[in-house]
Tab-separated table of C-alpha atoms and ligand atoms in Angstrom:
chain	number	residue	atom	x	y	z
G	9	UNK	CA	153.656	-44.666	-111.596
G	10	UNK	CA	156.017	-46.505	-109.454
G	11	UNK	CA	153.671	-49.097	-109.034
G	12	UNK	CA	153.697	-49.529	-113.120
G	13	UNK	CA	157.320	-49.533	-113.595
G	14	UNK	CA	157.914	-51.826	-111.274
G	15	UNK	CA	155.468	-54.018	-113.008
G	16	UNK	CA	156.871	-53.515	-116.528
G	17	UNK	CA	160.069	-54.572	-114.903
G	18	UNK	CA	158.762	-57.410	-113.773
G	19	UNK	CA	157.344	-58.474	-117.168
G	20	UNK	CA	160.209	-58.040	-118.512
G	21	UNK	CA	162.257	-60.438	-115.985
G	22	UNK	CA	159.623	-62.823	-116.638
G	23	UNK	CA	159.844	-62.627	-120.294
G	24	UNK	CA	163.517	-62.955	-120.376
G	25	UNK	CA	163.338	-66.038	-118.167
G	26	UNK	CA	160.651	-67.835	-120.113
G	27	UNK	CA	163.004	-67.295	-123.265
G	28	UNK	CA	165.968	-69.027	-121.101
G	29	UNK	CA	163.242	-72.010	-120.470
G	30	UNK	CA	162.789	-72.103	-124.520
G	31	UNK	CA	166.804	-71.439	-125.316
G	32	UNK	CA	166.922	-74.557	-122.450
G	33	UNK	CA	164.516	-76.796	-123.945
G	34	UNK	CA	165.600	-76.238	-127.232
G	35	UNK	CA	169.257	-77.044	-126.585
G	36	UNK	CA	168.106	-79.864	-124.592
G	37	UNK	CA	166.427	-81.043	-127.814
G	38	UNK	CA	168.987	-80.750	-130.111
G	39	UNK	CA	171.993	-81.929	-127.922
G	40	UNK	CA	169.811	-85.606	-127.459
G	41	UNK	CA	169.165	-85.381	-131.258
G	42	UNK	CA	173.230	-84.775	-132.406
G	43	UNK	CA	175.619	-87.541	-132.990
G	44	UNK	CA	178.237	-86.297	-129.708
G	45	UNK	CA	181.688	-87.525	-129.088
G	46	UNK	CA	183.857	-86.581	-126.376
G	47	UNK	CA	187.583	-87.360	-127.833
G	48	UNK	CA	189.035	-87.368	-124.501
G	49	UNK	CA	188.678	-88.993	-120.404
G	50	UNK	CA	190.415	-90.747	-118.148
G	51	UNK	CA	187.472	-93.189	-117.007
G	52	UNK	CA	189.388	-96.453	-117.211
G	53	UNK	CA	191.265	-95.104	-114.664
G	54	UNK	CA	188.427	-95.393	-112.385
G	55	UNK	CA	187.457	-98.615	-113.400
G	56	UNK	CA	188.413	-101.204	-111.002
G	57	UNK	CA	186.764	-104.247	-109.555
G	58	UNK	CA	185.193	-102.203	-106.936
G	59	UNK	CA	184.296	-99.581	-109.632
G	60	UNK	CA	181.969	-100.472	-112.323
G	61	UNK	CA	181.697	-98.270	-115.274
G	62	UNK	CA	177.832	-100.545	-116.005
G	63	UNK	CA	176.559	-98.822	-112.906
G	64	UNK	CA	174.979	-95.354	-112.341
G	65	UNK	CA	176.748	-93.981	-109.364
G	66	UNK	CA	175.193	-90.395	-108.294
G	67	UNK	CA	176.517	-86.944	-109.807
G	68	UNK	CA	178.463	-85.071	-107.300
G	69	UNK	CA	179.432	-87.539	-105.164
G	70	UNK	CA	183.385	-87.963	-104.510
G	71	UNK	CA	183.463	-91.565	-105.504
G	72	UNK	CA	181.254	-91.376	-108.070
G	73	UNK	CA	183.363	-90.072	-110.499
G	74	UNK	CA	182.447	-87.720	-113.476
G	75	UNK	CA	180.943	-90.345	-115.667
G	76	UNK	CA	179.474	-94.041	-116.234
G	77	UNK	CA	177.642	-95.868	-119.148
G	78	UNK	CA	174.612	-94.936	-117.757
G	79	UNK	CA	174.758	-91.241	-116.976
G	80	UNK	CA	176.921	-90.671	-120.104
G	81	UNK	CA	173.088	-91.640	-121.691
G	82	UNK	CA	171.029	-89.375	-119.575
G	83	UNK	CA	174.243	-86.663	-120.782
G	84	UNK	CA	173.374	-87.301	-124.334
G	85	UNK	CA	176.703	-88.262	-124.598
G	86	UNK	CA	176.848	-91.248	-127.429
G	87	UNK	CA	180.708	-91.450	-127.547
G	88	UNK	CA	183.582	-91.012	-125.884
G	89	UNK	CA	187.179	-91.750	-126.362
G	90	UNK	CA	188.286	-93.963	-123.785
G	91	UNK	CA	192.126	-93.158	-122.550
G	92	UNK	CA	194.495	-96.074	-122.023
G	93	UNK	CA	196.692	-93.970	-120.043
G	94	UNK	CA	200.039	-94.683	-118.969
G	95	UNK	CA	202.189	-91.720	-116.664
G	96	UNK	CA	205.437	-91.282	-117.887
G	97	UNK	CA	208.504	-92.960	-116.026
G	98	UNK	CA	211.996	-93.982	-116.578
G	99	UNK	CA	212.737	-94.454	-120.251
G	100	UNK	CA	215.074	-97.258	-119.043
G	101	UNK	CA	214.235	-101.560	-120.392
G	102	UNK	CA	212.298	-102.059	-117.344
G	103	UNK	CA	210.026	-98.883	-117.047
G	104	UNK	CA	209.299	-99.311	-120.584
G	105	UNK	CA	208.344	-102.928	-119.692
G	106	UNK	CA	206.405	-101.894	-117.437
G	107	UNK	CA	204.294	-98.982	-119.511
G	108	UNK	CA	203.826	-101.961	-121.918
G	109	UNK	CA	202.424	-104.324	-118.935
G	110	UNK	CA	200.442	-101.635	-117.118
G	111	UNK	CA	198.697	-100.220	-121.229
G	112	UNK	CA	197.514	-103.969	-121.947
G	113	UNK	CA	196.388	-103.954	-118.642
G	114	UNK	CA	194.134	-101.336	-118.826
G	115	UNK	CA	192.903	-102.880	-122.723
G	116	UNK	CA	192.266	-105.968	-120.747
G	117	UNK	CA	189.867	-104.219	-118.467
G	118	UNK	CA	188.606	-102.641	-121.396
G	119	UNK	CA	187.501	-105.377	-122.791
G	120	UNK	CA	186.301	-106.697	-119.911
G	121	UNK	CA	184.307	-103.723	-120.333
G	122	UNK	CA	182.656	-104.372	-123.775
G	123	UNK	CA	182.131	-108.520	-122.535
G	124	UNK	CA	180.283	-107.588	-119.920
G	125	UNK	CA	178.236	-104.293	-120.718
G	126	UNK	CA	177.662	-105.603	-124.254
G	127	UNK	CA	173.962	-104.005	-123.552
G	128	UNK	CA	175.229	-100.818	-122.899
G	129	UNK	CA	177.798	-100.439	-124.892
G	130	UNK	CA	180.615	-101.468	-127.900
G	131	UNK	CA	183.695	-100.611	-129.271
G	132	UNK	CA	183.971	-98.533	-132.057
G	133	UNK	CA	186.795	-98.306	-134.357
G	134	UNK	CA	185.247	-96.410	-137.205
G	135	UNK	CA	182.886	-93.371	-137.505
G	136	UNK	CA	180.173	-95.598	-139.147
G	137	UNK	CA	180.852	-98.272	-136.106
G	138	UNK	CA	180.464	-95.091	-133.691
G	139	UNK	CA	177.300	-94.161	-135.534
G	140	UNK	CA	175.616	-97.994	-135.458
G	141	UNK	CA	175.965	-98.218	-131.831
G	142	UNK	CA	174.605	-94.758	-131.435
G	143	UNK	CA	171.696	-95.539	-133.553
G	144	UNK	CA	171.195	-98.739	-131.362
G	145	UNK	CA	171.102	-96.891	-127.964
G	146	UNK	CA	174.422	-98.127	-127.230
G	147	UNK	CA	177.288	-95.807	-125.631
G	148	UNK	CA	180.256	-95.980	-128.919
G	149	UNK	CA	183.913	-96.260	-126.880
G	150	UNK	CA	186.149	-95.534	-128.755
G	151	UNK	CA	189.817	-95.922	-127.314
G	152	UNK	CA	193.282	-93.616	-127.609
G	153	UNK	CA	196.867	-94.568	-126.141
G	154	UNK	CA	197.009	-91.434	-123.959
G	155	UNK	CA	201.429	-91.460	-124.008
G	156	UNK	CA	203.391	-93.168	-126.471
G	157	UNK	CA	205.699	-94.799	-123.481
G	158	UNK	CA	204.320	-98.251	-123.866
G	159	UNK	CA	205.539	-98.307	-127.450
G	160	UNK	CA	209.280	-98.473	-126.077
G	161	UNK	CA	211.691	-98.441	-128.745
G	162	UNK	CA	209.178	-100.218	-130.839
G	163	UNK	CA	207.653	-98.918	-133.814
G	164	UNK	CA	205.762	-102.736	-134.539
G	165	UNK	CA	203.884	-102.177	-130.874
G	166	UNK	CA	201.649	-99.530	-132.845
G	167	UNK	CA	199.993	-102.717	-134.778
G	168	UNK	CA	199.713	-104.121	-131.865
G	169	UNK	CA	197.609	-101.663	-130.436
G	170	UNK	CA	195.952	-100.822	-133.519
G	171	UNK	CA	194.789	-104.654	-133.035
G	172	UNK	CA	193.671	-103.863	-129.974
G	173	UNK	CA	191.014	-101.379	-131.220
G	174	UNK	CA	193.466	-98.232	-130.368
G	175	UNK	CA	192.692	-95.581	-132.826
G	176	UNK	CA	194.622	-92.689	-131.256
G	177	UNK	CA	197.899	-92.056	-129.559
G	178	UNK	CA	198.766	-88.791	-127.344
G	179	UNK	CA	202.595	-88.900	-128.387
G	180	UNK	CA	203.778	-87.980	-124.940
G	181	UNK	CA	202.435	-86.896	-122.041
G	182	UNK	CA	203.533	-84.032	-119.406
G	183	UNK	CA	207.391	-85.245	-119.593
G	184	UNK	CA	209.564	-85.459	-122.937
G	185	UNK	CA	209.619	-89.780	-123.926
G	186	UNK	CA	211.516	-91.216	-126.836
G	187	UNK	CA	208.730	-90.287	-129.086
G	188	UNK	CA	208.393	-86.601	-128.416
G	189	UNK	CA	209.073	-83.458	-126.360
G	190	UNK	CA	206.428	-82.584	-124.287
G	191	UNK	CA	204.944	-78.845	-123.745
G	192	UNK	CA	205.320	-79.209	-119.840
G	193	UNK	CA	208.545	-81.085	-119.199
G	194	UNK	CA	210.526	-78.629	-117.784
G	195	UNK	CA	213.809	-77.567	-119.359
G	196	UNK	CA	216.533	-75.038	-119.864
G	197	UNK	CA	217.112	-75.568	-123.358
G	198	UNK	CA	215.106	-75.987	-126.764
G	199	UNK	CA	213.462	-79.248	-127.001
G	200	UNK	CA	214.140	-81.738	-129.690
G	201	UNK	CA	210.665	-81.896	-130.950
G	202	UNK	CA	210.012	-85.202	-132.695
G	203	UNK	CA	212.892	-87.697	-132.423
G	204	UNK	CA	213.779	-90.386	-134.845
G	205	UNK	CA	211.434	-92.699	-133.677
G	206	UNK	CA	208.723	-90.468	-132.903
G	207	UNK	CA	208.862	-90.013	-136.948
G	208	UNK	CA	208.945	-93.783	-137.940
G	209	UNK	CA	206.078	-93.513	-135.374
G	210	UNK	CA	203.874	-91.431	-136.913
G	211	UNK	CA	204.492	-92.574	-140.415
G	212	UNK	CA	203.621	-96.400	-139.142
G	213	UNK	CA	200.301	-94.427	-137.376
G	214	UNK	CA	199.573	-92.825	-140.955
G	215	UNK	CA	199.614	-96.470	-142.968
G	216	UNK	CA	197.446	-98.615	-140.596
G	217	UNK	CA	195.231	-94.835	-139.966
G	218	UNK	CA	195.161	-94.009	-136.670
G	219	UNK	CA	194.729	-90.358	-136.000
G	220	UNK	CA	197.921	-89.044	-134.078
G	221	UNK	CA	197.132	-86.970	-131.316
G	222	UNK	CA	199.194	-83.542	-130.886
G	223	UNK	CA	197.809	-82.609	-127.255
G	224	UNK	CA	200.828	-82.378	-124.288
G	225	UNK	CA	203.614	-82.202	-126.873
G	226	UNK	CA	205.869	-79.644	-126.994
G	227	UNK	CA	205.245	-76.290	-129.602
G	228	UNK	CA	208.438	-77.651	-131.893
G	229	UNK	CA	206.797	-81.697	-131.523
G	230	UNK	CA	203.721	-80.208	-133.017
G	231	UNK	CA	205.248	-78.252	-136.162
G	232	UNK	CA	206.958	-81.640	-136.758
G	233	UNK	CA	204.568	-83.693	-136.313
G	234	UNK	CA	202.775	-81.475	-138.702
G	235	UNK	CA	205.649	-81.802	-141.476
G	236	UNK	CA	205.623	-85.470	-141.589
G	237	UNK	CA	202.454	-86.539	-141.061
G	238	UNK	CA	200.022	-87.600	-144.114
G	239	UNK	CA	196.980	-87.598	-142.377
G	240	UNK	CA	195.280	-84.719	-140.607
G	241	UNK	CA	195.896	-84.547	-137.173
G	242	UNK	CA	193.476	-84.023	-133.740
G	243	UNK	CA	194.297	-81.866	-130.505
G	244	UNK	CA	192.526	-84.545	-128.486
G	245	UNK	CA	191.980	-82.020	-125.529
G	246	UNK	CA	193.438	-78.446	-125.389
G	247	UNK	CA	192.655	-75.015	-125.337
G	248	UNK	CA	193.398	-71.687	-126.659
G	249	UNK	CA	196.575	-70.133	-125.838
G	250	UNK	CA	195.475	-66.572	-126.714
G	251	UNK	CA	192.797	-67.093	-124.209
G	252	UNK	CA	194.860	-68.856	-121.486
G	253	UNK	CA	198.124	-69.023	-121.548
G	254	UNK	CA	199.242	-72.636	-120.816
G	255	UNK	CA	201.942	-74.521	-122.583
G	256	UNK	CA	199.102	-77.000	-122.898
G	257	UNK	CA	197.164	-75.003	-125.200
G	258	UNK	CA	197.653	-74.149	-128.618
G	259	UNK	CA	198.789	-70.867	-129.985
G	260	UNK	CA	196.924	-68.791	-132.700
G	261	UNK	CA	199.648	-69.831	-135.383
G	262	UNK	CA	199.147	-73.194	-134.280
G	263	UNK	CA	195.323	-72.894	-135.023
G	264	UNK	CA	196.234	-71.786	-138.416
G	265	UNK	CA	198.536	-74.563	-139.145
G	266	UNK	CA	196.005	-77.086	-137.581
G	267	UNK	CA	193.784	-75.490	-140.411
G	268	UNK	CA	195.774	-76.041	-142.871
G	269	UNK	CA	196.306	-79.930	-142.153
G	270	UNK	CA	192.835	-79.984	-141.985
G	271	UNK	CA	192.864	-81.012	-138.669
G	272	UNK	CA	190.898	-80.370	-135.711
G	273	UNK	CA	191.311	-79.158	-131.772
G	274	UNK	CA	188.983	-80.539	-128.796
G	275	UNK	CA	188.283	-78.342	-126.343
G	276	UNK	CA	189.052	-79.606	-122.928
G	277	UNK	CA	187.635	-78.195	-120.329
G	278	UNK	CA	189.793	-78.237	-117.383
G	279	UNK	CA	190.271	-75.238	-115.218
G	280	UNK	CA	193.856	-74.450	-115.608
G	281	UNK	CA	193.286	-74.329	-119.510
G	282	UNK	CA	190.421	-72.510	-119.351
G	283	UNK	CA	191.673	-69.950	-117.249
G	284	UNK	CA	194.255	-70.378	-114.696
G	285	UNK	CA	193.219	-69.476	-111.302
G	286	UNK	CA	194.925	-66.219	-109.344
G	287	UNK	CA	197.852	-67.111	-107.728
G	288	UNK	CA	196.891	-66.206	-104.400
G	289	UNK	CA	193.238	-68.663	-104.705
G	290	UNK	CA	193.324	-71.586	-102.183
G	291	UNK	CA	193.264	-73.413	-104.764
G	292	UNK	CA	196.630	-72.563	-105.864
G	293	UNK	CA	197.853	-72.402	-102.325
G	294	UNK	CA	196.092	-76.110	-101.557
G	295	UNK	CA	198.106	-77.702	-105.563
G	296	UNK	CA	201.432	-75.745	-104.301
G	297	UNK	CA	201.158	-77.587	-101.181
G	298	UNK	CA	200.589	-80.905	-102.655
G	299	UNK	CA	202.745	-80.221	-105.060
G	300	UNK	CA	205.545	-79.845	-102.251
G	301	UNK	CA	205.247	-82.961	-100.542
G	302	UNK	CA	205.151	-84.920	-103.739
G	303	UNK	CA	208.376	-83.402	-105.062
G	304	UNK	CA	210.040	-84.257	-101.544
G	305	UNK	CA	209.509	-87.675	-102.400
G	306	UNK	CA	211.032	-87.517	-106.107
G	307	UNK	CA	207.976	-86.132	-107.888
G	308	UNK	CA	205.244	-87.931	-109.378
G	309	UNK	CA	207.435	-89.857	-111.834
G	310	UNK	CA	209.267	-91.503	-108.773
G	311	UNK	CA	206.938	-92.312	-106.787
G	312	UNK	CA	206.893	-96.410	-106.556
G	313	UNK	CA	204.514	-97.362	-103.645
G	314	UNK	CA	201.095	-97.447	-105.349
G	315	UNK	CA	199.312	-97.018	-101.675
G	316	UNK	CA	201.203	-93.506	-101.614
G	317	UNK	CA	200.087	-93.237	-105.237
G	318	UNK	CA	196.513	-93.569	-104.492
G	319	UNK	CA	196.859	-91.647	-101.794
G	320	UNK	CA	198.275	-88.562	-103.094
G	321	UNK	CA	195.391	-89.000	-106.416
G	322	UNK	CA	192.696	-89.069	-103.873
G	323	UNK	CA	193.903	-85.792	-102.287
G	324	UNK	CA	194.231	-84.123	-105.900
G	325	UNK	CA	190.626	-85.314	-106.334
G	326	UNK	CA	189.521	-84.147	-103.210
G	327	UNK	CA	191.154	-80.911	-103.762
G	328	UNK	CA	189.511	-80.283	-107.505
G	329	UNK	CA	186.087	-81.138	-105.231
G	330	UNK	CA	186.520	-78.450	-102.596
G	331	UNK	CA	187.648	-75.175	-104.636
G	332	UNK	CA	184.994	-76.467	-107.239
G	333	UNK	CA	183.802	-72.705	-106.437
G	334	UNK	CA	187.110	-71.170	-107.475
G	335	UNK	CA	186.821	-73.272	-111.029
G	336	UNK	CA	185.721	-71.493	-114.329
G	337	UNK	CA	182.163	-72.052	-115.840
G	338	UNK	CA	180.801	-73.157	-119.222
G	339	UNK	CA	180.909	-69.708	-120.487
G	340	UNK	CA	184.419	-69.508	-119.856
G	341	UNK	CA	184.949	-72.160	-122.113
G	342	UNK	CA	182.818	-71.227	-124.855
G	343	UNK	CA	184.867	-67.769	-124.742
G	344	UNK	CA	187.495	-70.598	-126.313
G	345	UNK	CA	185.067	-71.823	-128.755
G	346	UNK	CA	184.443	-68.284	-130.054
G	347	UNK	CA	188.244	-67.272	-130.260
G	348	UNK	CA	188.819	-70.667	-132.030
G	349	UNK	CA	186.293	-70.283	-134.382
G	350	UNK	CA	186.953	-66.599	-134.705
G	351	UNK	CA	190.350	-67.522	-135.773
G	352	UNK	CA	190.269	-70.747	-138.013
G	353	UNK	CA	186.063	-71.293	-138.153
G	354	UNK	CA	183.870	-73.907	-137.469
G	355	UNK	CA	185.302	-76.987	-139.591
G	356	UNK	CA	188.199	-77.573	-137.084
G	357	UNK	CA	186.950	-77.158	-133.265
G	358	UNK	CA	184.973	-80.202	-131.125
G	359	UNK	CA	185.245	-80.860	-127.386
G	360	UNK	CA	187.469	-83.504	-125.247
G	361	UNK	CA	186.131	-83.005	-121.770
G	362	UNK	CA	188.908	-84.579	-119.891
G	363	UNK	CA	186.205	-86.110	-117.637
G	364	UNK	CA	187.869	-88.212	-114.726
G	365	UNK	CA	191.710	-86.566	-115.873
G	366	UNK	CA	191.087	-83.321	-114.506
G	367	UNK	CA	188.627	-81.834	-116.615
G	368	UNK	CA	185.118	-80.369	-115.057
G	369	UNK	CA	183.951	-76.527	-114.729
G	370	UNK	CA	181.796	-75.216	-111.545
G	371	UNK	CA	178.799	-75.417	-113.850
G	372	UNK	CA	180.253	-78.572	-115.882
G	373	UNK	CA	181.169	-81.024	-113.628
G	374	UNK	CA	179.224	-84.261	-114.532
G	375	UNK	CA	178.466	-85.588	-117.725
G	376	UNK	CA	174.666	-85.281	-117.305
G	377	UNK	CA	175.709	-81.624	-117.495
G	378	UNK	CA	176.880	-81.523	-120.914
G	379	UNK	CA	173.969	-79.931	-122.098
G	380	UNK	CA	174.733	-76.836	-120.964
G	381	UNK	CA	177.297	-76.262	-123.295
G	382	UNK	CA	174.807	-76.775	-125.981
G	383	UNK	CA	172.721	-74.207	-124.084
G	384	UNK	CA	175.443	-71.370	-124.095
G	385	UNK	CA	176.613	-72.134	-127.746
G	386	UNK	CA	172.975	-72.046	-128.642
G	387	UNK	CA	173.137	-68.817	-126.814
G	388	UNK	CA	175.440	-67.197	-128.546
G	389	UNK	CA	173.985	-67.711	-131.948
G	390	UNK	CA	175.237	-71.208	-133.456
G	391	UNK	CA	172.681	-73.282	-135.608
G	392	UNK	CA	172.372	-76.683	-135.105
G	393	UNK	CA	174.548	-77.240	-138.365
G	394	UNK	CA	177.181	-75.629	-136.264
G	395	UNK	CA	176.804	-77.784	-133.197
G	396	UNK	CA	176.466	-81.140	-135.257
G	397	UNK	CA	179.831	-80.292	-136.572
G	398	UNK	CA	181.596	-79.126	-132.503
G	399	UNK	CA	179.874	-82.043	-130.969
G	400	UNK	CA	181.852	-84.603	-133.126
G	401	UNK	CA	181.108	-83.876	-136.980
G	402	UNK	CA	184.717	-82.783	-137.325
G	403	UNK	CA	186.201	-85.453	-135.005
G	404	UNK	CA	184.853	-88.158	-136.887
G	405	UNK	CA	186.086	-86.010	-140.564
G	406	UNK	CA	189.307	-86.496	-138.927
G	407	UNK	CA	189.172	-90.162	-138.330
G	408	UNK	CA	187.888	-90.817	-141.700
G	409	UNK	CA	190.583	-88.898	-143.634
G	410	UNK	CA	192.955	-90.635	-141.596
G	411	UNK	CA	191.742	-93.842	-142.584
G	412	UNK	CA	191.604	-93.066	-145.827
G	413	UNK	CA	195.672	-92.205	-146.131
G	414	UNK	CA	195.780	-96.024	-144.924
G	415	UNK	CA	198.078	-98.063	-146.815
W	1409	ZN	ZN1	195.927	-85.376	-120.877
């Protein structure tokens, strides 16, 4: 009798691990068959002359970083939002200058990028561009200003980086700029939301169509920014508040407003979003420690010799490698997923991975691993409909209606 049971248990195992193989397969399928766009990484922040994004480097290692050209194939990832991203520093004439300098930098490399990988990939600044290149085997980047700082006091500098191919810009990034407030600047008063120029701002974004990007700014930024705007707006990479409290992540009235604009939120899945680790992890112990010795030199904003720069990134990096362990897992995000659709439904959710910024999950942390997301979502009962529309069918909705207030 025991004999039997234990062989009807192990039947069973079998059986439920041969449907996991089929659930796999089939998501495998599907995810290389969707149109997928990740609205959010830091990548060209890796790229360097010793770095090339052309090149497969090898998941997992520490200079490999989370993605390249060619693994972002093998990922089944066909676009991405590239981030021109520019730290926030002294809103004085000369660190503006210098945002400006250091953003067209980055574009330059950028389109160093596109001249020399022209096999691999192209620029997209439309959906039906992103699509073409997709349909030719090509890796669509699209790319997003990541901070408004390099705009300055300037509300012309948006054409300019429309020009330049930018179709997105983060208004500000984890300190309040001239644009915006941000949700992590910290402060002992209410914010001022959107300033003056942050408005002319937007409105200039709306006529030439870029999508403005509400991720980092502060809660009163984002209900103004939702007042003015024409266009629906995108949550290039956050979370859900209700899930994980972060300043960084969006609230469940802010869902239902991002509904009503007709917008859409990207799921970004880095760990503190996701779900902040316990206080007394060694990860926590190992940031609070970094965290010291940068603020004894000024904090991040102050910091002015790049070697020390570099320096103190490679130890963040290093750290997000070694409590990889401590880090939620893909199912922990999709519990966002759910709670987003739960609350505001499938039209207005898609994923910004934060690849090479931060973002990565225990069981997430390359982009050949992207499929597993598919997997769990496929999982937990969404149809391929629903998938097409998370991996980038709303995204590129957004894009297009933006486009289309264009004036
Ligand atoms: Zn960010």
């Amino acid at each position: 009798m025991r004999f039997l049971a234990l062989l009807a248990t192990f039947s069973l195992v079998l059986g439920a691990q041969e449907a996991s193989a089929e659930i796999r397969s089939k998501a495998l399928a599907i995810h290389h068959r969707l149109f997928t766009l990740d609205t959010h990484c830091d990548t060209p922040m890796r790229m360097s002359d010793r770095w090339d994004v052309g090149v497969r480097h090898e998941p997992g290692k520490r200079t490999s970083g989370t993605q390249d050209l060619v693994r972002m194939k093998e990922g089944g990832l066909d676009a991405s939002f590239f981030a021109v991203f520019v730290g926030q520093g002294p809103r004085t004439e000369t660190g503006n200058q210098a945002a400006w300098e250091k953003a067209n930098a980055v574009l330059d490399r950028l389109d160093r990028m596109f001249a020399q990988h022209s096999d691999l990939c192209g620029r997209a600044t439309t959906p039906a561009e992103g699509k073409r290149l997709a349909q030719a085997g090509k890796r669509a980047i699209f790319l997003g200003l990541e901070n408004g700082y390099p705009l300055g006091t300037s509300v012309e500098r948006v054409d300019h980086f429309f020009r330049r191919g930018v179709r997105y810009i983060t208004l500000a990034h984890t300190a309040d700029n001239d644009l915006a407030a941000s949700s992590t600047e910290e402060r002992d008063r209410p914010d001022g939301g959107l300033t003056d120029l942050g408005r002319k701002v937007v409105a200039r974004m709306n006529d030439l169509g870029m999508v403005v990007d509400v991720s980092h700014i502060s809660d009163q930024a984002f209900a103004d920014v939702l007042k003015v705007s024409r266009a629906p707006v995108m949550a290039s990479h956050s979370c859900a508040r209700a899930i994980a409290d972060h300043p960084r992540n969006l609230t469940d009235d802010q869902l239902r407003a991002l509904k009503k604009n007709g917008g859409v939120i990207q799921l970004c899945i880095l760990g503190d979003y996701i779900k902040p680790p316990a206080a007394d992890s060694g990860r926590r112990k190992a940031e609070r420690d970094l965290r010291r010795r940068v603020q004894a030199l000024g904090g991040w904003q102050n910091l002015k010799d790049p070697k020390v720069i570099a320096g103190f990134e490679r130890e963040w990096e290093a750290l997000i490698e070694d409590y990889r362990h401590e880090l939620p897992t893909v199912k922990d995000a999709v519990d966002h997923i759910d709670h987003i659709v739960k609350v505001i439904g499938i039209d207005h959710v898609g994923i910004g991975t934060d690849f090479d910024g931060g973002g990565g999950l225990r069981d997430c942390s390359d982009v050949t691993h992207l499929p597993r997301i598919t997997e769990e979502l496929l999982r937990r009962g969404y149809r391929e409909a629903d998938l097409a529309k998370i991996w980038g069918g709303n995204a590129l909705r957004v894009l297009e209606a933006a486009r289309r207030v264009a004036r």
